[in-house]
JSON list of C-alpha atoms in Angstrom, two decimals:
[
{"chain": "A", "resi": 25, "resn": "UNK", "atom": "CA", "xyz": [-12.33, 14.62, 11.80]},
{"chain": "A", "resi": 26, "resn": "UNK", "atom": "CA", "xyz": [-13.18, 11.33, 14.01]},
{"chain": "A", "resi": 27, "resn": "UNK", "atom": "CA", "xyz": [-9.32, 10.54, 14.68]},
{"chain": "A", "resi": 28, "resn": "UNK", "atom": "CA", "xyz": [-6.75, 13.73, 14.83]},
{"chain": "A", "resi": 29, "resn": "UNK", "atom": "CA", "xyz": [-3.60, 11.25, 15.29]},
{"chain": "A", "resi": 30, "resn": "UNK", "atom": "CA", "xyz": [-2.57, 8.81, 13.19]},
{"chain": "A", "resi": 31, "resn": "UNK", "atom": "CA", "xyz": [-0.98, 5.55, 14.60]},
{"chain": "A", "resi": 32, "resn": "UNK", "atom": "CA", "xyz": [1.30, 3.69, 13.28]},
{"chain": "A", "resi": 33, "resn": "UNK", "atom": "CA", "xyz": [1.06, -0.45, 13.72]},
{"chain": "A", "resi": 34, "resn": "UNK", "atom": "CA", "xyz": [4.78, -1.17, 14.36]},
{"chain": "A", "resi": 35, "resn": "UNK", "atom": "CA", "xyz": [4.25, 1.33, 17.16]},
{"chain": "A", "resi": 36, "resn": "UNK", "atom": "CA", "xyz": [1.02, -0.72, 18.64]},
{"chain": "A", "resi": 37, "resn": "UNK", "atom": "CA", "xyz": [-0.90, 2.51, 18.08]},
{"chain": "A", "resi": 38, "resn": "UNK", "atom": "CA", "xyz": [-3.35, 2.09, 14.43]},
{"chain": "A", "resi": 39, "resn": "UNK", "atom": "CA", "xyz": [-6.44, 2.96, 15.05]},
{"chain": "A", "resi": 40, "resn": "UNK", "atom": "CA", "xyz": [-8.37, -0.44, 13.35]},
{"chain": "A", "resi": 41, "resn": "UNK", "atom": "CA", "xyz": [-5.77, -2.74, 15.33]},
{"chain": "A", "resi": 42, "resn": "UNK", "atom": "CA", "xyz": [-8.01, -2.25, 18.75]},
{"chain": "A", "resi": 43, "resn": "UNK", "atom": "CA", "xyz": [-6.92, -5.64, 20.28]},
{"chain": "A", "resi": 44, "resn": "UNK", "atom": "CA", "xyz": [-4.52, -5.51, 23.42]},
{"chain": "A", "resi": 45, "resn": "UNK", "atom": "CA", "xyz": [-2.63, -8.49, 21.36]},
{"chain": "A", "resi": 46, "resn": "UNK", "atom": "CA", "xyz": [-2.20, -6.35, 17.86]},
{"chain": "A", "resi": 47, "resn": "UNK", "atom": "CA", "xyz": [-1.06, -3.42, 20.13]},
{"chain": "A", "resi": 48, "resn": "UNK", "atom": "CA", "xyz": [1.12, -5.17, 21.82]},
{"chain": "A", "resi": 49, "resn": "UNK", "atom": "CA", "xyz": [2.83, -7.27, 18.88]},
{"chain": "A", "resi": 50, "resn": "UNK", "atom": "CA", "xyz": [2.38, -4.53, 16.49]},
{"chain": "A", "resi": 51, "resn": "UNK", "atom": "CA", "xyz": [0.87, -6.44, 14.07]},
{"chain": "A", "resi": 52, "resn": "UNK", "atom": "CA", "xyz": [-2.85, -6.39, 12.65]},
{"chain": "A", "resi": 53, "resn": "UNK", "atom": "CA", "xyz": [-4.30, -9.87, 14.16]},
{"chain": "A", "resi": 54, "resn": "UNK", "atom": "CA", "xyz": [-7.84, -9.48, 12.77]},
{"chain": "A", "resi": 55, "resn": "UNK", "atom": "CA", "xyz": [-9.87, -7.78, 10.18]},
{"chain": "A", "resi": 56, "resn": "UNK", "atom": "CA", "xyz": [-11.47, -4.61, 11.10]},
{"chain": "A", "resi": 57, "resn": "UNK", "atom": "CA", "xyz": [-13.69, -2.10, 9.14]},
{"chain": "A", "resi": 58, "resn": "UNK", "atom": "CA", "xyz": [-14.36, 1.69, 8.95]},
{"chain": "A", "resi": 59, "resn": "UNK", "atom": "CA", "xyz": [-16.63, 4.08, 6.76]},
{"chain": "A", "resi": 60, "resn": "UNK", "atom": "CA", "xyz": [-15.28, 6.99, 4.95]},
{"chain": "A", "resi": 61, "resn": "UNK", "atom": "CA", "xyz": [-17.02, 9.73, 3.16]},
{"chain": "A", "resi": 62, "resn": "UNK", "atom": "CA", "xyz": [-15.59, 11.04, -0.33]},
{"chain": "A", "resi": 63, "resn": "UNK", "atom": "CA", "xyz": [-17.32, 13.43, -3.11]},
{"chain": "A", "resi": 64, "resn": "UNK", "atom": "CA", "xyz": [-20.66, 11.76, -1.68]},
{"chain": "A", "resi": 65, "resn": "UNK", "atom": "CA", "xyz": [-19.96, 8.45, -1.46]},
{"chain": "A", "resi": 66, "resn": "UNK", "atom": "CA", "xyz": [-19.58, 5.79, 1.09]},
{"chain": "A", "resi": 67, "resn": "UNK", "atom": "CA", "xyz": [-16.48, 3.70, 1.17]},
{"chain": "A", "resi": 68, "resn": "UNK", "atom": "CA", "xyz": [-16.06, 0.70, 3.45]},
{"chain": "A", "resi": 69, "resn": "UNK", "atom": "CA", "xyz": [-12.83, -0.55, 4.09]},
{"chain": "A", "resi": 70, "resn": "UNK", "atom": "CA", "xyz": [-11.52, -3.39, 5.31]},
{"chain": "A", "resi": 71, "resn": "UNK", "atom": "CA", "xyz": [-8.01, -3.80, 7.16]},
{"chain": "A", "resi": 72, "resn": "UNK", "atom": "CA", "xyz": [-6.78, -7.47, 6.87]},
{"chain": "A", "resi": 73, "resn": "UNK", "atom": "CA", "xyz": [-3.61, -8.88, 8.78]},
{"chain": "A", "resi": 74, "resn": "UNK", "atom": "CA", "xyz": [-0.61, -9.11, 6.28]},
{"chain": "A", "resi": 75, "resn": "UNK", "atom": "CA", "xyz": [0.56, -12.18, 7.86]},
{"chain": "A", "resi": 76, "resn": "UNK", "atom": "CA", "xyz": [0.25, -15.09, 6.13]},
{"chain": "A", "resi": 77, "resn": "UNK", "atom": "CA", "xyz": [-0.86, -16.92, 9.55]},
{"chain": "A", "resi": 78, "resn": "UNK", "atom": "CA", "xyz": [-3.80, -15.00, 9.10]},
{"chain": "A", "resi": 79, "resn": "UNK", "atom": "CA", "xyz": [-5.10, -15.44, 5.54]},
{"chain": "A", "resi": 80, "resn": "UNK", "atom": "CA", "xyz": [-8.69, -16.70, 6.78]},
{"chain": "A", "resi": 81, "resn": "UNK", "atom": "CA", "xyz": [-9.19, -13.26, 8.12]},
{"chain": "A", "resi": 82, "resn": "UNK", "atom": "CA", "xyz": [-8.05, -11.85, 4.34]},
{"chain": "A", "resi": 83, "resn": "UNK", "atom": "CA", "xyz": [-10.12, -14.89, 2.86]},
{"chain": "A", "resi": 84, "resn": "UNK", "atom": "CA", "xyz": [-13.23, -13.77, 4.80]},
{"chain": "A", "resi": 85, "resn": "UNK", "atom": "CA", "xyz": [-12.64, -10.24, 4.35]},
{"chain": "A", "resi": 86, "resn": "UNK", "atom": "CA", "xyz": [-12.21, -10.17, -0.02]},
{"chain": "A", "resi": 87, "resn": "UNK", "atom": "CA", "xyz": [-15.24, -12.79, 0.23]},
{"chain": "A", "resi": 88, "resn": "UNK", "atom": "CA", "xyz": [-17.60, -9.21, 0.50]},
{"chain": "A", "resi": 89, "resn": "UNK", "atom": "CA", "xyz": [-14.81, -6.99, -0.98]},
{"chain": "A", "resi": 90, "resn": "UNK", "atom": "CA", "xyz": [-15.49, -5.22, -4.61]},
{"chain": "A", "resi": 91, "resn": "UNK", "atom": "CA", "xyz": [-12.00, -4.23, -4.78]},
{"chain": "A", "resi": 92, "resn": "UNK", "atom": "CA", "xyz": [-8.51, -4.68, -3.20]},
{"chain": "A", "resi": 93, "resn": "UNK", "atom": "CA", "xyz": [-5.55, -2.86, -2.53]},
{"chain": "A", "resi": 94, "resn": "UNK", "atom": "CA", "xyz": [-2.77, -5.34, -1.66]},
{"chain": "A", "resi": 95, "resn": "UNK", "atom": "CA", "xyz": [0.05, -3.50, 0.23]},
{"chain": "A", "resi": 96, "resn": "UNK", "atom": "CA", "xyz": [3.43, -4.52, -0.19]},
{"chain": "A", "resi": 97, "resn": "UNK", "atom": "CA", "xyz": [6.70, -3.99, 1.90]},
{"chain": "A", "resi": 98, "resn": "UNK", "atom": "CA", "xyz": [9.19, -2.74, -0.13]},
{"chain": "A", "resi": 99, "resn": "UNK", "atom": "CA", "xyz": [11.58, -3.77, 2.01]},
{"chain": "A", "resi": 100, "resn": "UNK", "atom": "CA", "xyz": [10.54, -7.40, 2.03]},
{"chain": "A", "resi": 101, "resn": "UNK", "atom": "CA", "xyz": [8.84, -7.63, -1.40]},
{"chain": "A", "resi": 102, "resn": "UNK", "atom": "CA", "xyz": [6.62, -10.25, -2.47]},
{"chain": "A", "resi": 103, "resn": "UNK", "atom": "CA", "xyz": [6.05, -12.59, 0.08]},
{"chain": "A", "resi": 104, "resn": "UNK", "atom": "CA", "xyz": [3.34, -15.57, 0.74]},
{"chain": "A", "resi": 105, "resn": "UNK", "atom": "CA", "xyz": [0.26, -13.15, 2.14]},
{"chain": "A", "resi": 106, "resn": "UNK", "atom": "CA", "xyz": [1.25, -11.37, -1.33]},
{"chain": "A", "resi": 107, "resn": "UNK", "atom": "CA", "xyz": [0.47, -14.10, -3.35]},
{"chain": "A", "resi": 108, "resn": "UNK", "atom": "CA", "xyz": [-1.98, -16.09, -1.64]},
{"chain": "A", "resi": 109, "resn": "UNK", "atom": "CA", "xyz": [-4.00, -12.09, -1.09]},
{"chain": "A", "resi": 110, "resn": "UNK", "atom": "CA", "xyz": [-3.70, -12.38, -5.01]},
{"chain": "A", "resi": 111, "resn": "UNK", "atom": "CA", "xyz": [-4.98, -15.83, -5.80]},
{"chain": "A", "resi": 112, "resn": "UNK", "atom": "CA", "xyz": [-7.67, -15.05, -3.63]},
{"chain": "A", "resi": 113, "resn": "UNK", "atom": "CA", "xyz": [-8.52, -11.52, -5.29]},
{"chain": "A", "resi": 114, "resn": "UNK", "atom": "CA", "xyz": [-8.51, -14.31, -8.70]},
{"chain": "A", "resi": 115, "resn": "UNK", "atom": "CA", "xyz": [-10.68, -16.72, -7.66]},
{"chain": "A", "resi": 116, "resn": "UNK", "atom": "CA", "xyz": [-13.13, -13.92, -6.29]},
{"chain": "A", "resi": 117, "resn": "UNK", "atom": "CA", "xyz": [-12.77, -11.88, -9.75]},
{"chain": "A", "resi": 118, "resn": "UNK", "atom": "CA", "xyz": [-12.09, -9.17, -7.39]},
{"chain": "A", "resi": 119, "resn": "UNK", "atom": "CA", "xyz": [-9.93, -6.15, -9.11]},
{"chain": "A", "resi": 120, "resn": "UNK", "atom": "CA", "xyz": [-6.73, -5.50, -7.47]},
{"chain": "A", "resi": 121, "resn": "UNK", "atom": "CA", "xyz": [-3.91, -2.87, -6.78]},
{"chain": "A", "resi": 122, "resn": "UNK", "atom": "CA", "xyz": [-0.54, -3.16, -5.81]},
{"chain": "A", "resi": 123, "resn": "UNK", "atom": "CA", "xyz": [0.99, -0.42, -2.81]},
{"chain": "A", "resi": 124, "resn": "UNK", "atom": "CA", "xyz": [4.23, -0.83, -2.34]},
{"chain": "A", "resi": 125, "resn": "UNK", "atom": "CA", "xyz": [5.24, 0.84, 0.86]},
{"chain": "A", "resi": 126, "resn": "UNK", "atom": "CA", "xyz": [8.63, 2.37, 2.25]},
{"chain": "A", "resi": 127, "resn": "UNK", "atom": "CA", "xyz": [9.84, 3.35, -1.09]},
{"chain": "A", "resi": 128, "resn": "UNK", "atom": "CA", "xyz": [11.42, 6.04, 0.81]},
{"chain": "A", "resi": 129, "resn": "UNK", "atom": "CA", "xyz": [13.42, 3.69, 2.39]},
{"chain": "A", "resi": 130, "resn": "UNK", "atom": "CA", "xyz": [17.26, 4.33, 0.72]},
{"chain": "A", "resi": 131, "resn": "UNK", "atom": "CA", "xyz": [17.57, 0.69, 0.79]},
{"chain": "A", "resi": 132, "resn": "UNK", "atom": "CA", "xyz": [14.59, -0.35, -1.04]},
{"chain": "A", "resi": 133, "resn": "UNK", "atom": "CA", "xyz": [14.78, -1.30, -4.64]},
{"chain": "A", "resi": 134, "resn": "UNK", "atom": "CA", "xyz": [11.49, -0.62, -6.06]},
{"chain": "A", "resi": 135, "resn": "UNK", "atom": "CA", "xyz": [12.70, -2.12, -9.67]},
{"chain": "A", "resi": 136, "resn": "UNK", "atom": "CA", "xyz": [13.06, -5.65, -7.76]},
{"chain": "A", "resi": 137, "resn": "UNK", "atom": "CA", "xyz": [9.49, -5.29, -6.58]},
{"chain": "A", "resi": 138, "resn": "UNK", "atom": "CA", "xyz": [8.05, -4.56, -9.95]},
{"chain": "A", "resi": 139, "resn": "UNK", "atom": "CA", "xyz": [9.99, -7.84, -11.24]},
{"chain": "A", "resi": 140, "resn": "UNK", "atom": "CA", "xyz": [8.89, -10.26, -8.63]},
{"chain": "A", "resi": 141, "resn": "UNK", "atom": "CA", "xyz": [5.39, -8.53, -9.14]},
{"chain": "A", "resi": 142, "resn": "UNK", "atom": "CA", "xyz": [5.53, -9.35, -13.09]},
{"chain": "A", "resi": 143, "resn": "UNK", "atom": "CA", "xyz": [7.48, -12.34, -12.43]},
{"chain": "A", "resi": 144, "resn": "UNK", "atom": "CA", "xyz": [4.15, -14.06, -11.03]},
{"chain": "A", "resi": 145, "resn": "UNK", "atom": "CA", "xyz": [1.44, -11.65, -12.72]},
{"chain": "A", "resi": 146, "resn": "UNK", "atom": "CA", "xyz": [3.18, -10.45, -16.03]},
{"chain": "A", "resi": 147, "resn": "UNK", "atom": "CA", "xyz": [1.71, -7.76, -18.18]},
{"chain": "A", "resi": 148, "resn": "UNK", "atom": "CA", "xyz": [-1.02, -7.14, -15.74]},
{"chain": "A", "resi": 149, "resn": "UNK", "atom": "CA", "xyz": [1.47, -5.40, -13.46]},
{"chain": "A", "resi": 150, "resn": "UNK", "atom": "CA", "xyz": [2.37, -1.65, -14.31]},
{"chain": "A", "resi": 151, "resn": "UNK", "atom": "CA", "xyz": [3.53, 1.12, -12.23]},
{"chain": "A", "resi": 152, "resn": "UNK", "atom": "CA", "xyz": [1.33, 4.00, -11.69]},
{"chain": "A", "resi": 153, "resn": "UNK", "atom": "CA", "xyz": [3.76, 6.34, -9.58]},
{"chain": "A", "resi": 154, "resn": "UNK", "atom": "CA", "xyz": [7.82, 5.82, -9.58]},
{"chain": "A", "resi": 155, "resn": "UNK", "atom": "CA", "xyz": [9.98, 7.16, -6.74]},
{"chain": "A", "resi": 156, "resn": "UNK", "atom": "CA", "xyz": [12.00, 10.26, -7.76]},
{"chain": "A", "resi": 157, "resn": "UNK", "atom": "CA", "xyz": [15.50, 10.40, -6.04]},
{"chain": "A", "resi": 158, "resn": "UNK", "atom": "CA", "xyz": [18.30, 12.84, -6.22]},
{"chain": "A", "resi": 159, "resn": "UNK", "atom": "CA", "xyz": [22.01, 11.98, -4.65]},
{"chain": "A", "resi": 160, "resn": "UNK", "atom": "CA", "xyz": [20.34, 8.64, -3.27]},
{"chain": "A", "resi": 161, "resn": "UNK", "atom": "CA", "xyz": [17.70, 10.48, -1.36]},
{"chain": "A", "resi": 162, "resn": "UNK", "atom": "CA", "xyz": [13.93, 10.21, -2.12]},
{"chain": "A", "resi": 163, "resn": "UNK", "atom": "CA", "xyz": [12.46, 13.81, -2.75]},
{"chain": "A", "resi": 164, "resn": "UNK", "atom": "CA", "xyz": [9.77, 13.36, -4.29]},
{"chain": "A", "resi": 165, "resn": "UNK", "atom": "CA", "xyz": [7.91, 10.95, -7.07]},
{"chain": "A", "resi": 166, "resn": "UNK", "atom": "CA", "xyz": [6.95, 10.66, -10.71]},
{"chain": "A", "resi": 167, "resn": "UNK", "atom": "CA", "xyz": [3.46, 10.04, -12.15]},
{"chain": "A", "resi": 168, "resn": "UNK", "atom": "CA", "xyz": [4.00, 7.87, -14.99]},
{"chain": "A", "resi": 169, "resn": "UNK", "atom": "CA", "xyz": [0.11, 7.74, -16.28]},
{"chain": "A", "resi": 170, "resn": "UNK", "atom": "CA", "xyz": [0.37, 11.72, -16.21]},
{"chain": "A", "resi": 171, "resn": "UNK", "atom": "CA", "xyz": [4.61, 11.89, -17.40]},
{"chain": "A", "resi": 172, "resn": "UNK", "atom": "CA", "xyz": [4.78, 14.75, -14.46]},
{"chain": "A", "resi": 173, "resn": "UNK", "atom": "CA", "xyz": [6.85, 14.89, -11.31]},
{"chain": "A", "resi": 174, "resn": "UNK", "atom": "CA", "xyz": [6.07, 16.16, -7.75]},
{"chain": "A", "resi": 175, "resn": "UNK", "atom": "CA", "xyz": [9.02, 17.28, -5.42]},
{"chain": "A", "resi": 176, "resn": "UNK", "atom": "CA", "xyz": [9.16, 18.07, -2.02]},
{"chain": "A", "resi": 177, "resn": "UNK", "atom": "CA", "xyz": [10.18, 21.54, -1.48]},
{"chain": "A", "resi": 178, "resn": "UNK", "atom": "CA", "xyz": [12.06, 22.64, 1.47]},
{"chain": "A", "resi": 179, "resn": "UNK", "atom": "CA", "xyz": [10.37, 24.27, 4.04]},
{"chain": "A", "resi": 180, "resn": "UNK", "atom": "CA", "xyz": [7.96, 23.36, 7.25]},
{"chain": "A", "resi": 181, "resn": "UNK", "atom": "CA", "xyz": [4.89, 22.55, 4.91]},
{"chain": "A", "resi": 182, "resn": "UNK", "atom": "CA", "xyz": [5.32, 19.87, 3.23]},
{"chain": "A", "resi": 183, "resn": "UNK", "atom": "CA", "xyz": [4.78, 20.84, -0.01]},
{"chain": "A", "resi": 184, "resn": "UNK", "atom": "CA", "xyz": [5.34, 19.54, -4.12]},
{"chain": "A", "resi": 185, "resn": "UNK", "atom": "CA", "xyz": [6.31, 21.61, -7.13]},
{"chain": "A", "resi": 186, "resn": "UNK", "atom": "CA", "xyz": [6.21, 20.13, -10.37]},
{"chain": "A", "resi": 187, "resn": "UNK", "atom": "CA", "xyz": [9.80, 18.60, -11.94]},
{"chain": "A", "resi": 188, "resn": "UNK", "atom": "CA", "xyz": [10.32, 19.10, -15.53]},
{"chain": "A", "resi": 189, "resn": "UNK", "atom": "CA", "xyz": [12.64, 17.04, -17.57]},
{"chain": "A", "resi": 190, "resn": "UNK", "atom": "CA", "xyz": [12.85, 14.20, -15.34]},
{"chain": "A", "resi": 191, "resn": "UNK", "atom": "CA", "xyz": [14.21, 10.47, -16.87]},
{"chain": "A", "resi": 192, "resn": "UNK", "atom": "CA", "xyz": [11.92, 8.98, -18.74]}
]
């Protein structure tokens, strides 16, 4: 309830990029943190700049960090803040996710992702949730850990209804 609108970076408008530079740019210059609440717990998270010109900040940042989430373009894949977000995550003994982003995006091939992913990590690297698209278009996504599918459903809500018998 602290923020009603969420920004988007690209658009100079996240709320943790509060520099007139990151606005401006559109990119996430420094790290910032914020406190959420969940089931009675406090999370602290820390937004890092994804460009590699800016690993200290990610350096410092995973340094106090008991876990990591390391996003990923799916448009651009694995690049250098990837890998060097990784290494660092290793050297720290820091547990770490993969979110690959955009998988929307018609022109984003998730399976290319996955093998540059396992291509530097191997067996370590598994999906969790798969993209579920019908005539080219994204509607919806799988949950491979559960072997159930969500779809979006037409109508203003944005809602999901269960897919049976999708490829395994």
């Amino acid at each position: 309830g602290k923020v009603h609108k969420i920004g988007e970076t690209h658009e100079g408008a996240a709320t943790m990029d509060w520099m007139a530079q990151e606005q401006e740019r559109g990119i996430t210059i420094t790290s910032a943190a914020t406190t959420v609440h969940w089931n009675d717990n406090r999370i602290n998270i820390i937004d890092t700049p994804g460009f590699f010109d800016f690993t200290g900040e990610v350096y410092e940042a995973l340094s106090v960090a008991d876990a990591a989430v390391i996003v990923i373009n799916g448009k651009a894949g694995v690049e250098v803040g990837t890998t060097r977000a990784f290494d660092f995550c290793k050297k720290y003994n820091i547990p770490a996710i993969a979110f690959v982003t955009n998988i929307d995006d018609e022109n984003v091939k998730l399976k290319d992702v996955g093998e540059q992913l396992r291509e530097y990590y191997g067996k370590q690297i598994a999906p969790l949730h798969l993209p579920l698209h019908e005539d080219g278009k994204f509607v919806g996504f799988v949950n491979v850990v559960k072997m159930q599918g969500r779809k979006y459903l037409p109508g203003d809500v944005p809602v999901f209804g269960k897919v049976r018998g999708f490829a395994q």
